[in-house]
Amino acid sequence: VHLRNMESFIQSVQQVEDSNPGLSPLALVRALRRTAGHDDLMTIHFLGASYNLSDTEGLEGSILNATSFSFFDKAIHHIVTDQGEERGVVLAPDGTTVALAPLLLGIESGLKAKMEGTQALGVFPLTLGRTMGLSFLSHQDIPPSLRLGPNGCWDNVEQPKVFRLSRPATLATDAIINGGMDGVILGMHLSSLPASQQPQALSEILGGYYNFTLTEKQGIDVVTRHISPRRRELSRSLLEPLDLHNAVMTALALVWKLENTEWISYDTGLGKVVQDGLQTFRHKYLDCPQIIPRCQWGAKAYRDTPIPLSLPLQFLYVHHTYEPSSPCLSFSSCSRDMRSMQRFHQEDRGWTDIGYSFVVGSDGYIYEGRGWNHIGRHTRGHNAIGYGVSIIGNYTAKLPSRHAMDLLRFQLVPCAVNGGGLTSNFTIQGHRQVVNYTSCPGDALFSEIRSWEHFRE
């Protein structure tokens, strides 16, 4: 039984490379496409048919033997079962779930463009454009906010084997979007390599992006290369300059052309459907931060019936944890800190759950506490009128990392406003500091918070 994590996939790719010295990454990713049976009409249009490409010949002995064929086929081929299990996805070291098919298509598009000295025209339609467009169209009878997603949870993050979705799937689940974003990032990066620079082996391309180690001296603030915790900000920088509406419409038109189907024009309202869907995509995946759900960090059950908040709220209270005192720099350490805080709040303080609404790690992610809809226990006398957000670490003598503060200020806060959790004119409150967010200049929010008080009820 193969584990469904990115490390296992990279190790299997490396085994193929080791048994085929001199194998190019483009030949390997093409062979993986053939193994997974992903030669649909649009893929062939942009990348060619994998079974007709000469550089994949001779690889059957290393890829298509019984053991490796079974692994790669199941690892890459995407499907959602009737029981809500999503297959063809893997758990990345950063705690997010990634569909491999759009990731590999993006990488192949970038490598092909690099080797041929052409533009990577297939990167967006093969990774995001086609899937999002078809998802918007297929689910146009439901609210736009539900036309993409959902996320889900693994049976075990240490030994992941089964991933189940939290609600019925669309064609573009969170894992598909994550894989598509990563495919865009890596595909565009590979296509833009200098002519004199040869691309790395596929295992090195994947390992450099997903396998990394952050330290307090070499934290995410100073990392300049592409790594997965920067998925949303990197995707935003690549996608914002594009006319996404036109790009998705073009992808859909190509789908109908290749399938000899009559084009559904703007007159049918398709343009409005795509426009509404893209608004949801921008808000959910580009503006909002990636939030690690409770089930991923191993939260225990709420000890009573959660009390709903009366939304929207007028305040957001900023804390630091004090204990744990060190910034958490990985999914495993942040998850461990979350479990420790929940245990302290439930067992020592006798609360029903972890007190905070959300917790910010220094690994590039935000962790769900009581979430958007339930009253927390974070600020005495103010729990019902605001969210409580804490940054993991002791910041009585120094500030949190710039990236952690930016996650809170530039992503979580606007996400809460646009999603209805906070009013458009609200107050952020910290230790002896009250700032009106709508008129907050520059770094005023954090520049003067040099000491903090840990508010607890």
XYZ file of C-alpha atoms in Angstrom:
457
model
C 0.000 0.000 0.000
C 1.593 3.283 -1.138
C 1.356 6.371 1.015
C -0.403 9.283 -0.658
C 2.171 11.931 0.099
C 4.426 14.013 -2.094
C 7.577 12.504 -0.620
C 6.573 9.012 -1.794
C 5.784 10.303 -5.263
C 9.109 12.130 -5.566
C 10.983 9.042 -4.348
C 9.255 6.914 -6.995
C 10.134 9.444 -9.698
C 13.743 9.422 -8.535
C 13.842 5.622 -8.725
C 12.826 5.826 -12.393
C 15.508 8.457 -13.021
C 18.155 6.370 -11.285
C 17.309 3.347 -13.432
C 17.391 5.455 -16.631
C 20.601 7.552 -16.610
C 20.367 10.540 -18.912
C 16.569 10.520 -18.949
C 15.304 14.031 -19.648
C 12.594 15.479 -17.379
C 10.413 16.144 -20.441
C 10.600 12.501 -21.546
C 9.772 11.327 -18.039
C 6.786 13.600 -17.524
C 5.461 12.566 -20.941
C 5.805 8.913 -19.975
C 3.932 9.581 -16.733
C 1.143 11.191 -18.766
C 0.909 8.098 -20.910
C 0.870 5.877 -17.820
C -2.061 7.803 -16.341
C -3.951 7.854 -19.651
C -4.188 11.630 -19.852
C -4.080 11.997 -23.639
C -7.343 13.905 -24.057
C -7.936 16.133 -27.059
C -6.853 19.420 -25.458
C -3.699 17.883 -24.004
C -2.779 16.451 -27.404
C -3.537 19.851 -28.988
C -0.928 21.581 -26.821
C 1.546 18.818 -25.977
C 1.149 16.143 -28.630
C 0.107 12.532 -28.101
C 2.420 10.873 -25.588
C 2.258 7.536 -27.415
C 3.626 9.168 -30.592
C 6.545 10.952 -28.964
C 9.822 9.176 -29.624
C 11.558 10.323 -26.449
C 9.269 8.156 -24.319
C 10.234 4.936 -26.087
C 12.123 2.381 -24.041
C 10.727 3.582 -20.710
C 8.079 0.884 -20.371
C 10.503 -1.426 -18.600
C 11.095 1.093 -15.796
C 7.674 2.731 -15.580
C 5.158 0.192 -16.783
C 6.183 -2.821 -14.740
C 3.452 -4.049 -12.414
C 4.574 -2.243 -9.276
C 5.431 1.162 -10.724
C 2.499 1.198 -13.157
C 0.091 0.582 -10.289
C 1.637 3.343 -8.217
C 1.851 6.009 -10.925
C -1.580 5.227 -12.360
C -3.278 5.511 -8.978
C -1.147 8.460 -7.875
C -1.815 10.605 -10.956
C -5.260 9.618 -12.279
C -7.809 11.942 -10.681
C -11.272 10.773 -9.657
C -13.832 11.422 -6.912
C -15.762 8.358 -5.778
C -19.431 8.233 -4.850
C -18.340 8.094 -1.214
C -16.536 11.452 -1.502
C -13.003 10.035 -1.626
C -10.722 12.080 -3.872
C -7.999 10.083 -5.574
C -5.054 11.249 -7.657
C -4.079 13.673 -4.896
C -1.181 13.704 -2.442
C -0.451 15.379 0.862
C 2.366 17.898 0.467
C 4.894 18.442 3.299
C 3.377 21.881 3.951
C 0.017 20.312 4.925
C -1.877 21.138 1.726
C -3.324 18.616 -0.717
C -2.277 18.673 -4.370
C -3.723 16.945 -7.448
C -0.837 15.596 -9.510
C -2.434 15.678 -12.980
C -2.616 19.492 -13.433
C 0.754 19.882 -11.704
C 2.473 17.565 -14.179
C 0.688 19.068 -17.186
C 1.961 22.500 -16.198
C 5.497 21.194 -15.783
C 5.335 19.418 -19.143
C 4.043 22.570 -20.856
C 6.911 24.587 -19.406
C 9.555 22.007 -20.300
C 8.231 21.698 -23.860
C 8.321 25.472 -24.330
C 11.843 25.611 -22.844
C 13.199 22.891 -25.125
C 11.519 24.301 -28.249
C 12.183 27.960 -27.479
C 8.483 28.828 -27.742
C 5.825 30.350 -25.511
C 4.184 28.106 -22.932
C 0.706 28.546 -24.404
C -0.714 25.421 -22.792
C 0.180 26.180 -19.197
C -2.980 28.031 -18.123
C -5.630 26.156 -20.153
C -4.257 22.732 -19.140
C -3.770 23.522 -15.452
C -6.624 25.859 -14.505
C -8.514 27.368 -17.442
C -10.327 24.334 -18.809
C -11.201 22.814 -15.417
C -12.451 26.051 -13.885
C -14.477 26.946 -16.964
C -16.178 23.547 -17.087
C -16.806 23.695 -13.343
C -18.444 27.127 -13.673
C -20.601 25.831 -16.504
C -21.532 22.498 -14.922
C -22.526 24.042 -11.598
C -24.164 27.266 -12.769
C -27.425 26.371 -11.004
C -25.776 26.577 -7.588
C -24.413 29.719 -5.869
C -21.085 30.935 -7.322
C -19.381 30.415 -3.958
C -19.994 26.662 -4.275
C -18.843 26.231 -7.895
C -15.264 25.565 -6.835
C -13.904 23.252 -4.148
C -14.218 21.800 -1.597
C -11.292 20.907 0.606
C -11.178 17.741 2.659
C -9.153 15.802 5.206
C -6.804 12.853 5.278
C -7.351 9.753 7.354
C -3.862 10.202 8.831
C -1.360 12.961 8.074
C 1.580 10.790 9.145
C 0.590 7.900 6.864
C -1.974 9.352 4.436
C -3.945 6.825 2.404
C -7.483 8.190 2.047
C -8.594 11.787 1.381
C -12.295 12.597 1.848
C -14.004 15.806 0.786
C -16.080 17.904 3.158
C -19.013 18.220 0.742
C -19.962 17.078 -2.789
C -17.188 17.804 -5.261
C -17.124 20.208 -8.161
C -14.898 19.582 -11.166
C -12.348 21.935 -9.591
C -11.732 20.769 -6.037
C -9.269 22.568 -3.788
C -6.647 19.923 -4.602
C -7.184 20.477 -8.342
C -6.811 24.237 -7.835
C -3.658 23.749 -5.732
C -2.157 21.427 -8.334
C -3.145 23.823 -11.095
C -1.548 26.774 -9.332
C 1.635 24.815 -8.752
C 1.589 23.743 -12.406
C 1.323 27.382 -13.483
C 4.143 28.463 -11.155
C 6.559 25.694 -12.115
C 5.548 25.626 -15.773
C 6.098 29.354 -16.244
C 9.366 29.186 -14.309
C 10.715 26.351 -16.457
C 9.665 28.009 -19.700
C 11.543 31.180 -18.746
C 14.880 29.534 -17.921
C 17.822 31.041 -19.860
C 18.705 29.216 -23.058
C 22.033 28.177 -21.560
C 20.450 26.638 -18.444
C 19.222 23.068 -18.621
C 16.229 22.122 -16.437
C 16.807 19.919 -13.412
C 15.605 16.351 -13.148
C 11.882 16.042 -12.431
C 12.515 14.800 -8.887
C 14.688 17.874 -8.247
C 12.069 20.235 -9.698
C 9.427 18.783 -7.380
C 11.769 18.468 -4.409
C 12.932 22.068 -4.628
C 9.348 23.313 -4.552
C 7.799 20.998 -1.957
C 10.701 19.817 0.220
C 12.414 22.656 2.061
C 13.494 23.541 5.572
C 12.830 26.892 7.211
C 14.790 28.138 10.211
C 14.551 31.264 12.317
C 17.632 32.614 10.524
C 16.465 31.432 7.092
C 12.725 31.926 7.452
C 10.149 32.435 4.760
C 10.887 36.183 4.700
C 14.289 35.612 3.083
C 13.487 32.641 0.840
C 13.694 33.835 -2.754
C 13.068 30.611 -4.658
C 9.647 29.198 -5.434
C 8.261 27.098 -2.553
C 4.751 25.801 -1.992
C 3.761 28.055 0.976
C 4.035 30.973 -1.457
C 1.565 29.299 -3.839
C -1.127 31.959 -3.606
C 1.056 35.033 -3.776
C 3.066 33.578 -6.678
C -0.123 32.601 -8.506
C -1.525 36.071 -7.990
C 1.562 37.665 -9.504
C 1.299 35.397 -12.575
C -2.472 35.459 -13.069
C -3.373 39.073 -12.257
C -1.730 40.454 -15.434
C -3.823 38.046 -17.522
C -7.319 38.682 -18.792
C -8.635 35.648 -16.909
C -12.143 35.995 -18.280
C -10.926 35.886 -21.855
C -8.463 33.083 -21.045
C -11.186 30.857 -19.564
C -13.611 31.630 -22.389
C -10.895 30.803 -24.918
C -10.214 27.499 -23.169
C -13.910 26.605 -23.260
C -14.178 27.553 -26.941
C -11.243 25.242 -27.681
C -12.905 22.395 -25.782
C -16.030 22.688 -27.929
C -14.025 23.064 -31.117
C -11.941 19.958 -30.456
C -15.027 17.953 -29.543
C -16.974 19.202 -32.585
C -19.640 20.663 -30.324
C -21.570 23.835 -31.086
C -20.057 26.787 -29.267
C -22.163 28.223 -26.454
C -21.901 31.941 -27.010
C -22.194 34.955 -24.775
C -25.866 35.115 -25.710
C -26.536 32.093 -23.504
C -25.189 33.868 -20.412
C -21.959 31.865 -20.332
C -19.897 35.041 -20.082
C -21.775 36.032 -16.909
C -21.362 32.534 -15.473
C -17.590 32.684 -16.037
C -17.414 36.205 -14.634
C -19.212 35.192 -11.432
C -17.075 32.074 -11.086
C -13.838 33.989 -11.513
C -14.906 36.457 -8.843
C -15.234 33.511 -6.465
C -11.882 32.115 -7.599
C -10.079 35.408 -7.020
C -11.602 35.838 -3.568
C -11.171 32.255 -2.359
C -7.795 31.354 -3.853
C -5.947 34.609 -4.559
C -7.191 37.136 -1.991
C -7.788 34.814 0.963
C -4.963 32.932 2.681
C -4.697 29.161 2.732
C -6.239 28.043 6.032
C -5.275 24.631 7.399
C -8.538 23.048 8.664
C -8.943 21.601 12.132
C -8.937 18.018 10.929
C -5.532 18.504 9.311
C -3.768 19.700 12.458
C -5.426 17.024 14.588
C -7.956 19.014 16.595
C -9.991 17.233 19.228
C -13.758 17.575 19.191
C -15.497 20.624 20.624
C -16.608 19.785 24.164
C -20.021 21.381 23.908
C -22.302 22.894 21.296
C -20.454 25.781 19.563
C -22.139 29.158 20.007
C -22.625 30.952 16.675
C -21.342 34.472 16.149
C -23.709 37.223 15.076
C -22.062 38.430 11.855
C -20.703 40.789 10.701
C -18.305 41.750 13.482
C -16.702 45.106 14.219
C -13.425 44.089 15.847
C -10.396 41.897 15.310
C -8.098 41.279 18.275
C -4.434 40.492 17.637
C -2.498 38.338 20.104
C 0.679 36.347 20.381
C 0.682 32.928 22.017
C 3.571 33.649 24.425
C 3.587 29.873 24.935
C 4.545 28.225 22.597
C 7.285 30.817 22.641
C 9.132 29.933 19.418
C 7.764 30.565 15.913
C 6.580 27.384 14.206
C 8.260 26.902 10.825
C 6.690 23.733 9.433
C 3.332 22.035 9.162
C 4.343 19.381 11.684
C 5.567 21.876 14.288
C 2.629 24.258 13.826
C 0.188 21.349 14.106
C 1.927 20.205 17.273
C 1.644 23.722 18.714
C -2.047 23.856 17.833
C -2.701 20.564 19.603
C -0.707 21.748 22.613
C -2.705 24.979 22.868
C -6.016 23.197 22.471
C -5.037 20.704 25.167
C -4.046 23.566 27.511
C -7.243 25.512 26.842
C -9.506 22.484 27.237
C -7.831 20.620 30.088
C -6.095 23.325 32.146
C -8.480 26.203 31.593
C -11.616 24.120 31.228
C -12.720 25.741 27.983
C -14.705 23.875 25.376
C -12.078 24.368 22.651
C -8.958 26.279 21.673
C -9.701 29.915 22.393
C -8.585 31.628 19.191
C -10.582 32.063 16.008
C -7.431 31.630 13.914
C -3.719 31.155 14.550
C -0.910 32.375 12.291
C 2.195 30.242 11.841
C 5.580 31.258 10.477
C 5.373 28.420 7.944
C 3.287 30.495 5.534
C -0.158 29.307 6.649
C -3.040 30.181 8.936
C -4.597 27.502 11.135
C -8.292 27.222 11.886
C -9.252 27.535 15.529
C -12.917 28.212 16.183
C -13.186 29.608 12.690
C -15.391 32.215 11.068
C -18.719 31.339 12.634
C -18.257 30.440 16.305
C -17.585 32.540 19.405
C -14.067 32.111 20.782
C -12.466 32.807 24.161
C -9.630 35.175 23.383
C -10.379 38.697 24.669
C -12.189 39.134 27.977
C -15.565 40.764 27.506
C -15.173 41.032 23.732
C -15.455 37.496 22.434
C -18.891 37.960 20.893
C -18.014 41.110 18.955
C -14.721 40.207 17.291
C -12.363 37.563 16.015
C -9.273 36.643 17.995
C -6.187 35.924 15.917
C -2.909 34.882 17.508
C 0.570 34.568 16.029
C 2.530 31.595 17.369
C 5.546 32.778 19.353
C 6.636 35.138 22.113
C 6.885 38.655 20.698
C 7.418 40.714 23.842
C 10.828 41.819 22.538
C 10.592 41.409 18.771
C 8.067 41.409 15.960
C 6.760 38.344 14.147
C 8.065 37.596 10.673
C 7.015 39.990 7.946
C 5.312 37.167 6.067
C 3.233 36.170 9.105
C 2.120 39.763 9.660
C 1.310 40.181 5.975
C -0.791 37.011 6.045
C -2.879 38.550 8.798
C -3.070 42.101 7.538
C -3.197 41.745 3.757
C -4.958 38.408 3.367
C -6.954 37.274 6.401
C -8.410 40.701 7.149
C -9.558 41.545 3.575
C -10.847 37.976 3.273
C -12.978 38.481 6.385
C -14.327 41.788 5.081
C -15.167 40.520 1.608
C -16.557 37.268 2.964
C -18.939 38.956 5.366
C -17.186 38.136 8.628
C -16.152 41.726 9.350
C -17.791 45.017 8.527
C -16.013 47.186 5.964
C -15.169 49.704 8.692
C -13.803 47.896 11.715
C -11.136 48.173 14.391
C -8.032 46.073 14.929
C -6.989 46.052 18.557
C -3.717 44.934 20.114
C -1.742 45.829 23.223
C -2.364 49.525 23.985
C -2.971 50.135 20.337
C -6.198 50.694 18.448
C -6.045 51.289 14.706
C -8.902 51.843 12.289
C -8.059 49.485 9.458
C -9.760 51.509 6.737
C -7.336 54.368 7.348
C -4.312 52.384 8.483
C -1.171 53.949 6.936
C 1.704 51.743 5.888
C 3.017 49.632 8.739
C 1.103 51.411 11.498
C -0.676 48.232 12.530
C 2.467 46.531 13.789
C 5.224 49.114 13.829
C 4.449 50.270 17.383
C 3.384 46.956 18.912
C 6.721 46.167 20.491
C 5.221 44.527 23.552
C 2.073 42.482 23.741
C -0.434 41.471 26.354
C -1.849 37.961 26.118
C -5.581 38.586 26.553
C -7.373 35.522 27.914
C -10.771 35.128 29.460
